[in-house]
Tab-separated table of C-alpha atoms and ligand atoms in Angstrom:
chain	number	residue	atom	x	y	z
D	202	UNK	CA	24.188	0.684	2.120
D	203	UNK	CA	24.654	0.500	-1.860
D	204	UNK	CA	22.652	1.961	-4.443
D	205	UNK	CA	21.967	0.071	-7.487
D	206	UNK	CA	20.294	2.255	-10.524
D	207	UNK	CA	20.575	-0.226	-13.119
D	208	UNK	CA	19.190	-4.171	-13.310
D	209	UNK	CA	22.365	-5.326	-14.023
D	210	UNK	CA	23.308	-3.909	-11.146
D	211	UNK	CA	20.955	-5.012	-8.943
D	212	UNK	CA	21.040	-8.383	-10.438
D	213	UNK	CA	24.778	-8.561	-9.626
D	214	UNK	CA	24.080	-7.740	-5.797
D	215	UNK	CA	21.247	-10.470	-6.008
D	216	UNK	CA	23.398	-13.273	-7.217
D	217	UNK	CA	26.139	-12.251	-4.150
D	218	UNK	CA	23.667	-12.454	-1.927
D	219	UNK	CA	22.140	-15.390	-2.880
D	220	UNK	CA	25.542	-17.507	-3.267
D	221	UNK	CA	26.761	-16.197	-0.019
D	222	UNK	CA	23.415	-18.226	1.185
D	223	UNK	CA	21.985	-15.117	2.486
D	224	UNK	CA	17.671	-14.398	2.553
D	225	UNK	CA	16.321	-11.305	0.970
D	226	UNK	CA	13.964	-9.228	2.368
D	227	UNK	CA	12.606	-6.787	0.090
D	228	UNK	CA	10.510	-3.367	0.374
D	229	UNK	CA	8.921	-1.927	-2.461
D	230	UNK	CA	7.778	2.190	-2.111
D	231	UNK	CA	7.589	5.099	-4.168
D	232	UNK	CA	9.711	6.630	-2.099
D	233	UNK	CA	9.136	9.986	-0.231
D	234	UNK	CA	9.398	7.611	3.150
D	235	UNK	CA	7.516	7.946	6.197
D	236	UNK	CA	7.091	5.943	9.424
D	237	UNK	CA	5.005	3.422	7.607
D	238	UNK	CA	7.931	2.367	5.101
D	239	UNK	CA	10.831	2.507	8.003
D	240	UNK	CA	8.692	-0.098	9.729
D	241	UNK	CA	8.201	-2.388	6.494
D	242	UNK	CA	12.073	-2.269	6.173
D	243	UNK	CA	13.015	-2.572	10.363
D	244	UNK	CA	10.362	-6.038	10.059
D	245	UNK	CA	12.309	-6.877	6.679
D	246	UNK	CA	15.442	-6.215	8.468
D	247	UNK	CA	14.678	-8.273	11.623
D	248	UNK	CA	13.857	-11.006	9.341
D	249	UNK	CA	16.039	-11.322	6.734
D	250	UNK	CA	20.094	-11.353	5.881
D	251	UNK	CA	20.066	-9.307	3.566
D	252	UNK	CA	17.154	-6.031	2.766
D	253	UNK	CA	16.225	-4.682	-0.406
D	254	UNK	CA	14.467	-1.440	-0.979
D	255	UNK	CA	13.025	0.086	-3.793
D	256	UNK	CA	12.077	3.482	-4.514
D	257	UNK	CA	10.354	3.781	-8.682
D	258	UNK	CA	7.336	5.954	-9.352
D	259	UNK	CA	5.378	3.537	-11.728
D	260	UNK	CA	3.958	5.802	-14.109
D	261	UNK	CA	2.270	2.309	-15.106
D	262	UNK	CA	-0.289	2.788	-12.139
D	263	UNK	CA	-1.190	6.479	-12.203
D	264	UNK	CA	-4.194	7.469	-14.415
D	265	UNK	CA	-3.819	9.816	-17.054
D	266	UNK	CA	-5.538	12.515	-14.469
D	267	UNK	CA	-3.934	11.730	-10.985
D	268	UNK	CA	-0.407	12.943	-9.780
D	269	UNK	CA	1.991	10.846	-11.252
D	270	UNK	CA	4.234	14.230	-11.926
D	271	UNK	CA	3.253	16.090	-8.479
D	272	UNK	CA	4.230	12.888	-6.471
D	273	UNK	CA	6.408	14.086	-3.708
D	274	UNK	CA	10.013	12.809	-4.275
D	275	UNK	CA	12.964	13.515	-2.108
D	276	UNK	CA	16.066	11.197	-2.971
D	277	UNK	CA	18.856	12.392	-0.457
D	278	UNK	CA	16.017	12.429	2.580
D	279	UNK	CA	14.656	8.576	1.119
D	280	UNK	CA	18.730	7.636	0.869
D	281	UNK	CA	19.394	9.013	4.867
D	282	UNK	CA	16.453	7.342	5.992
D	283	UNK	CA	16.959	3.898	4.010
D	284	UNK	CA	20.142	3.893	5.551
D	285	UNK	CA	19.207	4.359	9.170
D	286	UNK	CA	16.971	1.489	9.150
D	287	UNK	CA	19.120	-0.943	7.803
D	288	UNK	CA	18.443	-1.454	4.097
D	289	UNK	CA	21.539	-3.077	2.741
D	290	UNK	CA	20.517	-2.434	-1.379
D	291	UNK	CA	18.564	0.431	-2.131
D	292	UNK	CA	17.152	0.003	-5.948
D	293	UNK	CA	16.816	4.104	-8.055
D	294	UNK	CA	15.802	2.565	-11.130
D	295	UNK	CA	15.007	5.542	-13.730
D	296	UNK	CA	11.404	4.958	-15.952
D	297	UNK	CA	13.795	3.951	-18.958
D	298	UNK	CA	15.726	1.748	-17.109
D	299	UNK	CA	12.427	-0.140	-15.904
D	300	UNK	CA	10.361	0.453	-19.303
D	301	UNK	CA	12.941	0.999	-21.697
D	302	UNK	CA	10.123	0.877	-24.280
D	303	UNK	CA	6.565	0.399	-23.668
D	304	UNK	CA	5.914	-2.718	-22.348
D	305	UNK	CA	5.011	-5.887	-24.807
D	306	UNK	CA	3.297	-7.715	-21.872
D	307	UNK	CA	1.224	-6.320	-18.689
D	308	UNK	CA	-0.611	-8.163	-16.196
D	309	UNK	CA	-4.860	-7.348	-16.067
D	310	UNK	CA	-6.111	-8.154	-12.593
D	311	UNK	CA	-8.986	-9.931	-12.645
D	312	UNK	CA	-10.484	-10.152	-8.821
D	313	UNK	CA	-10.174	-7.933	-5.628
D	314	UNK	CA	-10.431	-4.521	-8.244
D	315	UNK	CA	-14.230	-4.423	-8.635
D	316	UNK	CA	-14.396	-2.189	-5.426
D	317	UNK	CA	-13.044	0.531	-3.181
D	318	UNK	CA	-9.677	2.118	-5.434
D	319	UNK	CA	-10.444	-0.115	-8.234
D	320	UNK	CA	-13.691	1.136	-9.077
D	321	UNK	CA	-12.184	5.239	-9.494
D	322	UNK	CA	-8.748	4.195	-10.755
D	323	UNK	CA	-9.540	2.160	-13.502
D	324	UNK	CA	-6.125	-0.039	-14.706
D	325	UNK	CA	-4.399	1.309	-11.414
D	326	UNK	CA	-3.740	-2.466	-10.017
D	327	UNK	CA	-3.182	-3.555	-13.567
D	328	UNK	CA	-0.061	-0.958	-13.153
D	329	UNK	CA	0.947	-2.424	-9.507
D	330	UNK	CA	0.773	-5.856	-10.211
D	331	UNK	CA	3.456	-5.484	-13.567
D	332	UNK	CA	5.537	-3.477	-11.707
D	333	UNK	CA	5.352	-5.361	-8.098
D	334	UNK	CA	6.026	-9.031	-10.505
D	335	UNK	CA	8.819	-7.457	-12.182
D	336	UNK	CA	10.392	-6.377	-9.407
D	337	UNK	CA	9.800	-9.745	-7.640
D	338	UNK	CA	11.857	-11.081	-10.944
D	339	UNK	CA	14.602	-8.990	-9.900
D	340	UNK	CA	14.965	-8.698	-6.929
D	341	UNK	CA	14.227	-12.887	-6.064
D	342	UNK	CA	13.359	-11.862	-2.423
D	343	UNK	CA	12.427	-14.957	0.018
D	344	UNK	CA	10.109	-12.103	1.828
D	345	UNK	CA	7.880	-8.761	0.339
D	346	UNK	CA	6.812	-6.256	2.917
D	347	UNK	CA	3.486	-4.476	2.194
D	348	UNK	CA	1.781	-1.958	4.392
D	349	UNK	CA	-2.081	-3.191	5.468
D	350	UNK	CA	-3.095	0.509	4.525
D	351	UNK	CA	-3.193	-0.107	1.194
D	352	UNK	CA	-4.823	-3.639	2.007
D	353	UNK	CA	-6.667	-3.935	-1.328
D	354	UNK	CA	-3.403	-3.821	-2.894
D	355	UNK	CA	-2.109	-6.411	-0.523
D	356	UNK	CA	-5.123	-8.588	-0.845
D	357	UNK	CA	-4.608	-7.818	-4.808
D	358	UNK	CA	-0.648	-9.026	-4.381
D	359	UNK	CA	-1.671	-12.151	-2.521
D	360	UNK	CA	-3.782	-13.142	-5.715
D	361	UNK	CA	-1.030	-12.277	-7.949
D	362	UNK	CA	1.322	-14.744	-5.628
D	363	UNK	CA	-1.309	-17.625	-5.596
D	364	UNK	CA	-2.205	-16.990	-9.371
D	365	UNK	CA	0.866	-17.255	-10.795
D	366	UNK	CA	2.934	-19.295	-8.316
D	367	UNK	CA	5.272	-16.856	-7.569
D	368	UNK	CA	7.901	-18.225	-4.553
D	369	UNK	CA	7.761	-15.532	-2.449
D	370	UNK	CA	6.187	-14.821	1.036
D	371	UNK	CA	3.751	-11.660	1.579
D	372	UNK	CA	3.673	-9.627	4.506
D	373	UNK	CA	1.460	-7.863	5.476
D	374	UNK	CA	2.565	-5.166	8.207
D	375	UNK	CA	0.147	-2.675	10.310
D	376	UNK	CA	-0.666	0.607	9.571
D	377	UNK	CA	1.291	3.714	11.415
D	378	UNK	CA	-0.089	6.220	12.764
D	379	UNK	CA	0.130	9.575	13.911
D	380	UNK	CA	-0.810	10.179	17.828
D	381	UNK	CA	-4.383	11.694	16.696
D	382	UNK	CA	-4.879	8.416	14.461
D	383	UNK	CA	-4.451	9.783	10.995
D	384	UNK	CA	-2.531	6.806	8.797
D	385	UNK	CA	0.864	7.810	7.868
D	386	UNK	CA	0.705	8.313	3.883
D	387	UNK	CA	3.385	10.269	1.843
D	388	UNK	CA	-0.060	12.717	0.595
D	389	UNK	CA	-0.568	13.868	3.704
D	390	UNK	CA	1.893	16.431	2.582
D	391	UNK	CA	-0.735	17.566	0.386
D	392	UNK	CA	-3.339	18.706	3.299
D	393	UNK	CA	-4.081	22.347	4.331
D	394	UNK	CA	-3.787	22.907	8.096
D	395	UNK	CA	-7.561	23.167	8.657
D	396	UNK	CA	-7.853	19.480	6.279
D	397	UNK	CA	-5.066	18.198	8.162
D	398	UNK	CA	-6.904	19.006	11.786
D	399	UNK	CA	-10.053	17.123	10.515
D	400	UNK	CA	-8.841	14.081	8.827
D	401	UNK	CA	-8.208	11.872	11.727
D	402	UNK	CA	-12.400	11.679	11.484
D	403	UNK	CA	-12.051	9.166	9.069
D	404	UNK	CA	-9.973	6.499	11.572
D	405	UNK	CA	-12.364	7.842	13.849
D	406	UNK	CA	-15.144	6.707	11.685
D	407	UNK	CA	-13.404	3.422	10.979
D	408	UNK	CA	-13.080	3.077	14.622
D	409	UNK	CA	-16.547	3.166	15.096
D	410	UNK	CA	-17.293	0.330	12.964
D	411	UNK	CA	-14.795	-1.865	14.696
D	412	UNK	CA	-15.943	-0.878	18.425
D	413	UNK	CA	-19.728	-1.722	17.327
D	414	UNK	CA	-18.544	-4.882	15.704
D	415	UNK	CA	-16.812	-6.003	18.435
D	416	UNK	CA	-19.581	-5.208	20.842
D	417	UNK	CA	-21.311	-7.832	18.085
D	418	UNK	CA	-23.094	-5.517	15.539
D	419	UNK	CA	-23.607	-7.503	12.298
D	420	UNK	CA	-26.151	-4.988	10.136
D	421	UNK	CA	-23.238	-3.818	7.809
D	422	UNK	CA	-25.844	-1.236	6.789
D	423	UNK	CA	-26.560	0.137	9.720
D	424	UNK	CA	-22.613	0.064	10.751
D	425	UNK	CA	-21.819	2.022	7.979
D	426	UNK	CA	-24.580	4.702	8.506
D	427	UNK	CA	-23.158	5.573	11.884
D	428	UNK	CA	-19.548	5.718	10.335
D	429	UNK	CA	-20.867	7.763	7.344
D	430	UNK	CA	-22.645	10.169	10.080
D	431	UNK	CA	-19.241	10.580	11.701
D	432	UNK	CA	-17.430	11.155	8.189
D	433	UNK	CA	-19.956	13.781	6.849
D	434	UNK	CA	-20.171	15.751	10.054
D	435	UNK	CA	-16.465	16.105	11.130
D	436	UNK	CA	-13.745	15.082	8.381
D	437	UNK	CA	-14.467	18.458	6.283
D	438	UNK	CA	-13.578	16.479	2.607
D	439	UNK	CA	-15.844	14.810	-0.095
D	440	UNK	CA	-16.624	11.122	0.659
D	441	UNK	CA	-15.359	8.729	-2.132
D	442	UNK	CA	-16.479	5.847	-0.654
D	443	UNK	CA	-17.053	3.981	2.473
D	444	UNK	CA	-17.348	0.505	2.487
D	445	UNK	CA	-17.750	-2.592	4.618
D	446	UNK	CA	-16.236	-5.663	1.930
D	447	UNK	CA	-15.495	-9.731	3.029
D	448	UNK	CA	-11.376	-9.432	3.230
D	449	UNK	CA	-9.144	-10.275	1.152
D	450	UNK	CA	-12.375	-11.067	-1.608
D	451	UNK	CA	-13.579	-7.821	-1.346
D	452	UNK	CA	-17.459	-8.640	-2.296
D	453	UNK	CA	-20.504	-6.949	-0.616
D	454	UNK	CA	-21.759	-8.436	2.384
D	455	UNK	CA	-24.998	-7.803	4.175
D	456	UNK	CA	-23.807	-9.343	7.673
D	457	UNK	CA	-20.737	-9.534	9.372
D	458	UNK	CA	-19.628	-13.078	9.720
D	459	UNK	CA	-16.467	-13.590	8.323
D	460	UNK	CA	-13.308	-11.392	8.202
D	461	UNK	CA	-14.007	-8.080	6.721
D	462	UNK	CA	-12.552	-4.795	5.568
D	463	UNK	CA	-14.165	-1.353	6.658
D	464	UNK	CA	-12.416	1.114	4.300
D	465	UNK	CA	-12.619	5.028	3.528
D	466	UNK	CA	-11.149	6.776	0.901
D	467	UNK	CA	-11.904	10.749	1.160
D	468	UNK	CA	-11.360	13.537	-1.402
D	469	UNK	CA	-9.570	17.069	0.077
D	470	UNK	CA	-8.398	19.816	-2.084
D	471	UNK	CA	-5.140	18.397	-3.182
D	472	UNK	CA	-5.051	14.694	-1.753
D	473	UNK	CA	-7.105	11.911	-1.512
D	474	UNK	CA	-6.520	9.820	1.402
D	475	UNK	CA	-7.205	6.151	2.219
D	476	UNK	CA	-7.716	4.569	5.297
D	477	UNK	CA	-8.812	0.683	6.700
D	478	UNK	CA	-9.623	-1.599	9.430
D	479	UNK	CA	-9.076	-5.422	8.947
D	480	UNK	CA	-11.630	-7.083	11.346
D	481	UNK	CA	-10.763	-11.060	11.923
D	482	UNK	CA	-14.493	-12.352	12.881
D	483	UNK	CA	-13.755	-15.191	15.237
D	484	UNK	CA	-14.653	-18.439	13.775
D	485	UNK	CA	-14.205	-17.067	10.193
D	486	UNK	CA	-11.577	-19.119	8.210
D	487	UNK	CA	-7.971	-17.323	8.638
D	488	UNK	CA	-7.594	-14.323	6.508
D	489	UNK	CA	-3.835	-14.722	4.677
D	490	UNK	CA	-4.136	-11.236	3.093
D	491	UNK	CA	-3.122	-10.007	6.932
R	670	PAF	O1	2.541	0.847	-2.461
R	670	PAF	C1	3.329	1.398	-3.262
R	670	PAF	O2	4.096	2.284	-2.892
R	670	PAF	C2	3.327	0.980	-4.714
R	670	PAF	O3	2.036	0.683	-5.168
R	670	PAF	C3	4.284	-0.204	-5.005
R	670	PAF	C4	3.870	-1.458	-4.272
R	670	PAF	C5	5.692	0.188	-4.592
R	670	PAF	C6	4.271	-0.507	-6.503
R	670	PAF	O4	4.669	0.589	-7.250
């Protein structure tokens, strides 16, 4: 595996590639991997010739009150890992070597923020989408790999790709999880024993909603009273929202008729975590943001 640090670098390694004939996966993160990013990169890698990963903590998307400094990073671990699964061009760009000055031009999202993340972390997708097209610049990838855990920045991405015609194809890859349920996230690190015991009540909770739809529940308000129930009584941490959205628009519905998200995001001492179900309604037109 090489490591790039610089564009020019990277940019180098791009053009081999690419005269060689060879498609390029590529695998965004901030680093600190877990389970969730190896399996991004092993689907990149059985999909691709060649597999890019990068690892940048874009200050651009944390708010001037969230963790951009206390985000765990652990190079030599992220490096060993990267390795292991096959990533052929691992990208350690430093903040001045992405934003050598502040940026002249940034992108605003328009749709898909007025809801779940976007509503508490105001210019957060703004930050995402400059960073995510810029590195789409660089790295020209035929392929980007983005976990359905964040799916509102996936359903975010896919607007930025049909919005601006960008030539590259998004996809969207499951969650992980551990055996109890909990989603694999790189705050986890963040949870006290007792937190960590209770949070796989909010999959649970999300569970719920997907058994009762299934089983042909429609009332979305009644759906997410029962899930709410389950959230309040067992996942010990403050509720930030919990939501039951049309996917990938992300508007309110009343019924369930057409592919939806059910989404959690729940506040412990020192982490927030996130969590979602995707539920394809049958007869609903095909959800791309998958
Ligand atoms: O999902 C992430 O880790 C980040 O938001 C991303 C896509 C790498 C952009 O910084």
């Amino acid at each position: 595996m090489k490591i790039v640090r610089t564009i020019s670098g990277l940019k180098k390694e791009i053009r081999a590639a690419q005269s060689a004939g060879k498609s390029i996966g590529f695998v965004p993160t901030m680093g600190f991997l877990h389970e969730g990013h190896l399996t991004l990169a092993r689907q990149a890698r059985s999909q691709n010739d060649v597999v890019v990963m990068s690892i940048f903590v874009n200050p651009l998307q944390f708010g001037p009150n969230e963790d951009f400094e206390r985000y765990p990073r652990d190079e030599e671990r992220d490096t060993r890992l990267a390795g292991e699964v096959g990533v052929d061009l691992l990208f350690l760009p430093s903040v001045e070597e992405m934003y050598p000055e502040e940026p002249a031009v940034t992108l605003t999202v328009h749709k898909r923020t007025n809801a779940l993340c976007g509503l508490s972390r105001e210019g957060h997708f703004d930050g995402v989408a400059t960073v995510v097209m810029k590195l789409f610049h660089l790295t020209e990838a035929d392929r980007a790999y983005f976990g359905k855990k964040d799916a509102q920045q996936l359903a975010v991405i896919h607007g930025l790709v049909d919005a601006l015609n960008v030539p590259i194809e998004i996809i969207g890859v499951d969650t992980v999880r551990e055996p109890d349920g909990l989603a694999k996230s790189s705050r986890n690190v963040y949870l006290l024993p007792e937190e960590r015991e209770k949070a796989p009540a909010i999959y649970k909770a999300l569970g719920l909603i997907k058994q009762s739809v299934e089983a042909g529940e429609t009332d979305v308000a009644s759906l997410k009273q029962k899930a709410r129930y389950v959230l309040e009584e067992e996942a010990g941490a403050v509720i930030d929202y919990l939501e039951i959205l049309s996917y990938p628009a992300l508007e309110p519905i009343e019924k369930v008729n057409e592919t939806i998200i059910a989404a959690a995001a729940v506040q412990y001492k020192q982490a927030r975590l996130i969590d979602n179900v995707i539920l394809p309604v049958k007869g609903s037109a095909p959800c791309t943001a998958q």
